[in-house]
Amino acid sequence: MHGRSVLSFFPTKKKPAATGEDDGLIRPAVNFVSKNKSMCVHLKKPSGADLWIEELENTKYDGDDDEVNAWGKFYLPEIVKMQVIGVVKGTSCPCDELVLMTREDKKLYGYDGEELHLVASSFLELCDKTIEYPASKRYYNGEAFKDMTEEDWKKVKMSDVGRKLQEEHKKLVNETQSAFVSLIS
C-alpha cells in the first residue's frame, strides 16, 4: 500500500455531508474500503501485525448491532459515526482481530472486544504502516457517561427512552420474581 492511496480517500478540507446516513468524511472511507477490500498491508508496528482492509460484514461483529452501535455512542465523550476500514491480525489483542475504524476527525480507533483504543492520530501514521496497540489512550464502554450530573440523569430518566427502559425493567422483574423467590426459599 502506498501512502498516497490511503491519504487520498480523506480530503484535507471537510466537504458538505454526503447524501444518506454517511457524513462527508465517512463516505470516502466507505469508497476506499469498497475499492481495496481484502487487501493486506504488513505493519511495521506492532511487529508481525497485518492490516486487512475489510467492511464490517467481514468482521466478527457482523450482525452484532448492539456492539457496533456502542462504538459510536458509549465509549467516546461525544456521539460519533464510526466507519470500519479493516481488521488488524497478529497483535496482542484479546480476541482474534482488532477492528480498525475511523470517524470524521480522521483519527483511527481499534476495538479489541473490551476497549476502544486510539491507535493512530492520523492516517499519516497508517501510511507509515504503524499503529499503537495497546494504545496509551483507551476508552471503556460507558465512559461517555462518567461526567453526567444528577440533573443530566434526571432528564434521561424522564425522557421517552428512560420511561420505556423503566417499564421494560419493571416487566422483567415481575416475570422473574416468582422464580427468584423459589430459589431463595
PDB file of C-alpha atoms in Angstrom, residues 63-178:
ATOM      1  CA  GLY A  63     -24.816  -8.745  12.809  1.00  0.00           C
ATOM      2  CA  ASP A  64     -23.881  -7.643  16.336  1.00  0.00           C
ATOM      3  CA  ASP A  65     -25.795  -4.381  16.065  1.00  0.00           C
ATOM      4  CA  ASP A  66     -25.688  -3.581  19.794  1.00  0.00           C
ATOM      5  CA  GLU A  67     -21.891  -3.815  19.936  1.00  0.00           C
ATOM      6  CA  VAL A  68     -21.375  -1.866  16.703  1.00  0.00           C
ATOM      7  CA  ASN A  69     -23.836   0.821  17.838  1.00  0.00           C
ATOM      8  CA  ALA A  70     -21.972   1.178  21.143  1.00  0.00           C
ATOM      9  CA  TRP A  71     -18.674   2.071  19.416  1.00  0.00           C
ATOM     10  CA  GLY A  72     -20.011   5.457  18.344  1.00  0.00           C
ATOM     11  CA  LYS A  73     -22.242   6.163  21.341  1.00  0.00           C
ATOM     12  CA  PHE A  74     -20.934   4.755  24.617  1.00  0.00           C
ATOM     13  CA  TYR A  75     -17.121   4.967  24.535  1.00  0.00           C
ATOM     14  CA  LEU A  76     -16.172   8.480  23.426  1.00  0.00           C
ATOM     15  CA  PRO A  77     -17.281  11.735  25.104  1.00  0.00           C
ATOM     16  CA  GLU A  78     -19.465  12.655  22.120  1.00  0.00           C
ATOM     17  CA  ILE A  79     -21.678  10.622  19.792  1.00  0.00           C
ATOM     18  CA  VAL A  80     -19.870   9.960  16.505  1.00  0.00           C
ATOM     19  CA  LYS A  81     -20.331   7.950  13.323  1.00  0.00           C
ATOM     20  CA  MET A  82     -17.698   5.209  13.146  1.00  0.00           C
ATOM     21  CA  GLN A  83     -16.726   3.520   9.888  1.00  0.00           C
ATOM     22  CA  VAL A  84     -14.928   0.179   9.869  1.00  0.00           C
ATOM     23  CA  ILE A  85     -11.962   0.167   7.498  1.00  0.00           C
ATOM     24  CA  GLY A  86     -10.432  -3.176   8.351  1.00  0.00           C
ATOM     25  CA  VAL A  87      -9.082  -5.611  10.892  1.00  0.00           C
ATOM     26  CA  VAL A  88      -5.591  -5.985  12.290  1.00  0.00           C
ATOM     27  CA  LYS A  89      -4.419  -9.521  12.955  1.00  0.00           C
ATOM     28  CA  GLY A  90      -1.286 -10.616  14.759  1.00  0.00           C
ATOM     29  CA  THR A  91      -1.455  -8.253  17.743  1.00  0.00           C
ATOM     30  CA  SER A  92      -1.745  -8.904  21.465  1.00  0.00           C
ATOM     31  CA  CYS A  93      -5.491  -8.256  21.119  1.00  0.00           C
ATOM     32  CA  PRO A  94      -7.545 -10.479  23.484  1.00  0.00           C
ATOM     33  CA  CYS A  95      -9.684 -11.582  20.538  1.00  0.00           C
ATOM     34  CA  ASP A  96      -8.625 -12.719  17.069  1.00  0.00           C
ATOM     35  CA  GLU A  97      -8.964  -9.365  15.383  1.00  0.00           C
ATOM     36  CA  LEU A  98      -8.566  -5.721  16.282  1.00  0.00           C
ATOM     37  CA  VAL A  99     -11.314  -3.924  14.351  1.00  0.00           C
ATOM     38  CA  LEU A 100      -9.923  -0.718  12.857  1.00  0.00           C
ATOM     39  CA  MET A 101     -12.292   2.187  12.307  1.00  0.00           C
ATOM     40  CA  THR A 102     -12.302   5.911  11.710  1.00  0.00           C
ATOM     41  CA  ARG A 103     -14.602   8.853  12.173  1.00  0.00           C
ATOM     42  CA  GLU A 104     -14.914  12.409  10.872  1.00  0.00           C
ATOM     43  CA  ASP A 105     -11.776  13.625  12.675  1.00  0.00           C
ATOM     44  CA  LYS A 106      -9.648  11.162  10.635  1.00  0.00           C
ATOM     45  CA  LYS A 107      -8.283   9.501  13.776  1.00  0.00           C
ATOM     46  CA  LEU A 108      -8.060   5.722  13.827  1.00  0.00           C
ATOM     47  CA  TYR A 109      -9.564   3.619  16.567  1.00  0.00           C
ATOM     48  CA  GLY A 110      -9.185  -0.075  17.248  1.00  0.00           C
ATOM     49  CA  TYR A 111     -11.740  -2.187  19.115  1.00  0.00           C
ATOM     50  CA  ASP A 112     -10.329  -5.275  20.827  1.00  0.00           C
ATOM     51  CA  GLY A 113     -13.537  -6.719  22.237  1.00  0.00           C
ATOM     52  CA  GLU A 114     -13.156  -4.820  25.504  1.00  0.00           C
ATOM     53  CA  GLU A 115     -11.895  -1.293  24.904  1.00  0.00           C
ATOM     54  CA  LEU A 116     -11.757   1.263  22.108  1.00  0.00           C
ATOM     55  CA  HIS A 117      -8.125   2.319  21.530  1.00  0.00           C
ATOM     56  CA  LEU A 118      -6.937   5.486  19.789  1.00  0.00           C
ATOM     57  CA  VAL A 119      -4.364   3.621  17.667  1.00  0.00           C
ATOM     58  CA  ALA A 120      -3.329   6.481  15.359  1.00  0.00           C
ATOM     59  CA  SER A 121      -3.947  10.211  15.483  1.00  0.00           C
ATOM     60  CA  SER A 122      -3.998  10.484  11.688  1.00  0.00           C
ATOM     61  CA  PHE A 123      -3.883   8.469   8.511  1.00  0.00           C
ATOM     62  CA  LEU A 124      -0.273   9.586   8.065  1.00  0.00           C
ATOM     63  CA  GLU A 125       0.651   7.132  10.798  1.00  0.00           C
ATOM     64  CA  LEU A 126      -1.158   4.375   8.931  1.00  0.00           C
ATOM     65  CA  CYS A 127       0.670   5.387   5.746  1.00  0.00           C
ATOM     66  CA  ASP A 128       3.870   4.791   7.697  1.00  0.00           C
ATOM     67  CA  LYS A 129       2.376   1.367   8.477  1.00  0.00           C
ATOM     68  CA  THR A 130       2.282   1.923  12.226  1.00  0.00           C
ATOM     69  CA  ILE A 131      -0.442   1.856  14.848  1.00  0.00           C
ATOM     70  CA  GLU A 132      -0.192   1.967  18.630  1.00  0.00           C
ATOM     71  CA  TYR A 133      -1.750  -1.088  20.247  1.00  0.00           C
ATOM     72  CA  PRO A 134      -2.346  -1.356  23.069  1.00  0.00           C
ATOM     73  CA  ALA A 135      -2.813   2.400  22.955  1.00  0.00           C
ATOM     74  CA  SER A 136      -1.970   4.875  25.674  1.00  0.00           C
ATOM     75  CA  LYS A 137      -5.417   6.450  25.138  1.00  0.00           C
ATOM     76  CA  ARG A 138      -8.289   3.987  25.504  1.00  0.00           C
ATOM     77  CA  TYR A 139     -11.971   4.203  26.243  1.00  0.00           C
ATOM     78  CA  TYR A 140     -14.257   1.761  28.046  1.00  0.00           C
ATOM     79  CA  ASN A 141     -17.942   1.028  27.417  1.00  0.00           C
ATOM     80  CA  GLY A 142     -19.900   3.606  29.412  1.00  0.00           C
ATOM     81  CA  GLU A 143     -17.089   6.146  29.621  1.00  0.00           C
ATOM     82  CA  ALA A 144     -19.280   8.600  27.730  1.00  0.00           C
ATOM     83  CA  PHE A 145     -21.482   8.844  30.831  1.00  0.00           C
ATOM     84  CA  LYS A 146     -18.840   9.239  33.546  1.00  0.00           C
ATOM     85  CA  ASP A 147     -19.223  13.022  33.855  1.00  0.00           C
ATOM     86  CA  MET A 148     -23.025  13.150  33.839  1.00  0.00           C
ATOM     87  CA  THR A 149     -24.571  15.043  36.738  1.00  0.00           C
ATOM     88  CA  GLU A 150     -27.644  14.055  38.779  1.00  0.00           C
ATOM     89  CA  GLU A 151     -29.582  16.624  36.765  1.00  0.00           C
ATOM     90  CA  ASP A 152     -28.442  15.008  33.491  1.00  0.00           C
ATOM     91  CA  TRP A 153     -29.589  11.585  34.739  1.00  0.00           C
ATOM     92  CA  LYS A 154     -32.976  13.003  35.810  1.00  0.00           C
ATOM     93  CA  LYS A 155     -33.501  14.298  32.276  1.00  0.00           C
ATOM     94  CA  VAL A 156     -32.623  10.879  30.853  1.00  0.00           C
ATOM     95  CA  LYS A 157     -34.996   9.090  33.246  1.00  0.00           C
ATOM     96  CA  MET A 158     -37.843  11.455  32.354  1.00  0.00           C
ATOM     97  CA  SER A 159     -37.293  11.126  28.603  1.00  0.00           C
ATOM     98  CA  ASP A 160     -39.318   8.736  26.435  1.00  0.00           C
ATOM     99  CA  VAL A 161     -36.369   6.343  26.279  1.00  0.00           C
ATOM    100  CA  GLY A 162     -35.859   6.477  30.049  1.00  0.00           C
ATOM    101  CA  ARG A 163     -39.531   5.731  30.735  1.00  0.00           C
ATOM    102  CA  LYS A 164     -39.525   2.877  28.223  1.00  0.00           C
ATOM    103  CA  LEU A 165     -36.442   1.335  29.849  1.00  0.00           C
ATOM    104  CA  GLN A 166     -38.056   1.653  33.281  1.00  0.00           C
ATOM    105  CA  GLU A 167     -41.186  -0.137  32.005  1.00  0.00           C
ATOM    106  CA  GLU A 168     -39.085  -2.931  30.471  1.00  0.00           C
ATOM    107  CA  HIS A 169     -37.153  -3.318  33.724  1.00  0.00           C
ATOM    108  CA  LYS A 170     -40.363  -3.491  35.755  1.00  0.00           C
ATOM    109  CA  LYS A 171     -41.785  -6.115  33.360  1.00  0.00           C
ATOM    110  CA  LEU A 172     -38.609  -8.221  33.615  1.00  0.00           C
ATOM    111  CA  VAL A 173     -38.663  -8.080  37.420  1.00  0.00           C
ATOM    112  CA  ASN A 174     -42.323  -9.125  37.507  1.00  0.00           C
ATOM    113  CA  GLU A 175     -41.713 -12.024  35.078  1.00  0.00           C
ATOM    114  CA  THR A 176     -38.782 -13.437  37.046  1.00  0.00           C
ATOM    115  CA  GLN A 177     -39.867 -12.608  40.593  1.00  0.00           C
ATOM    116  CA  SER A 178     -41.564 -15.941  41.375  1.00  0.00           C
TER     117      SER A 178
END
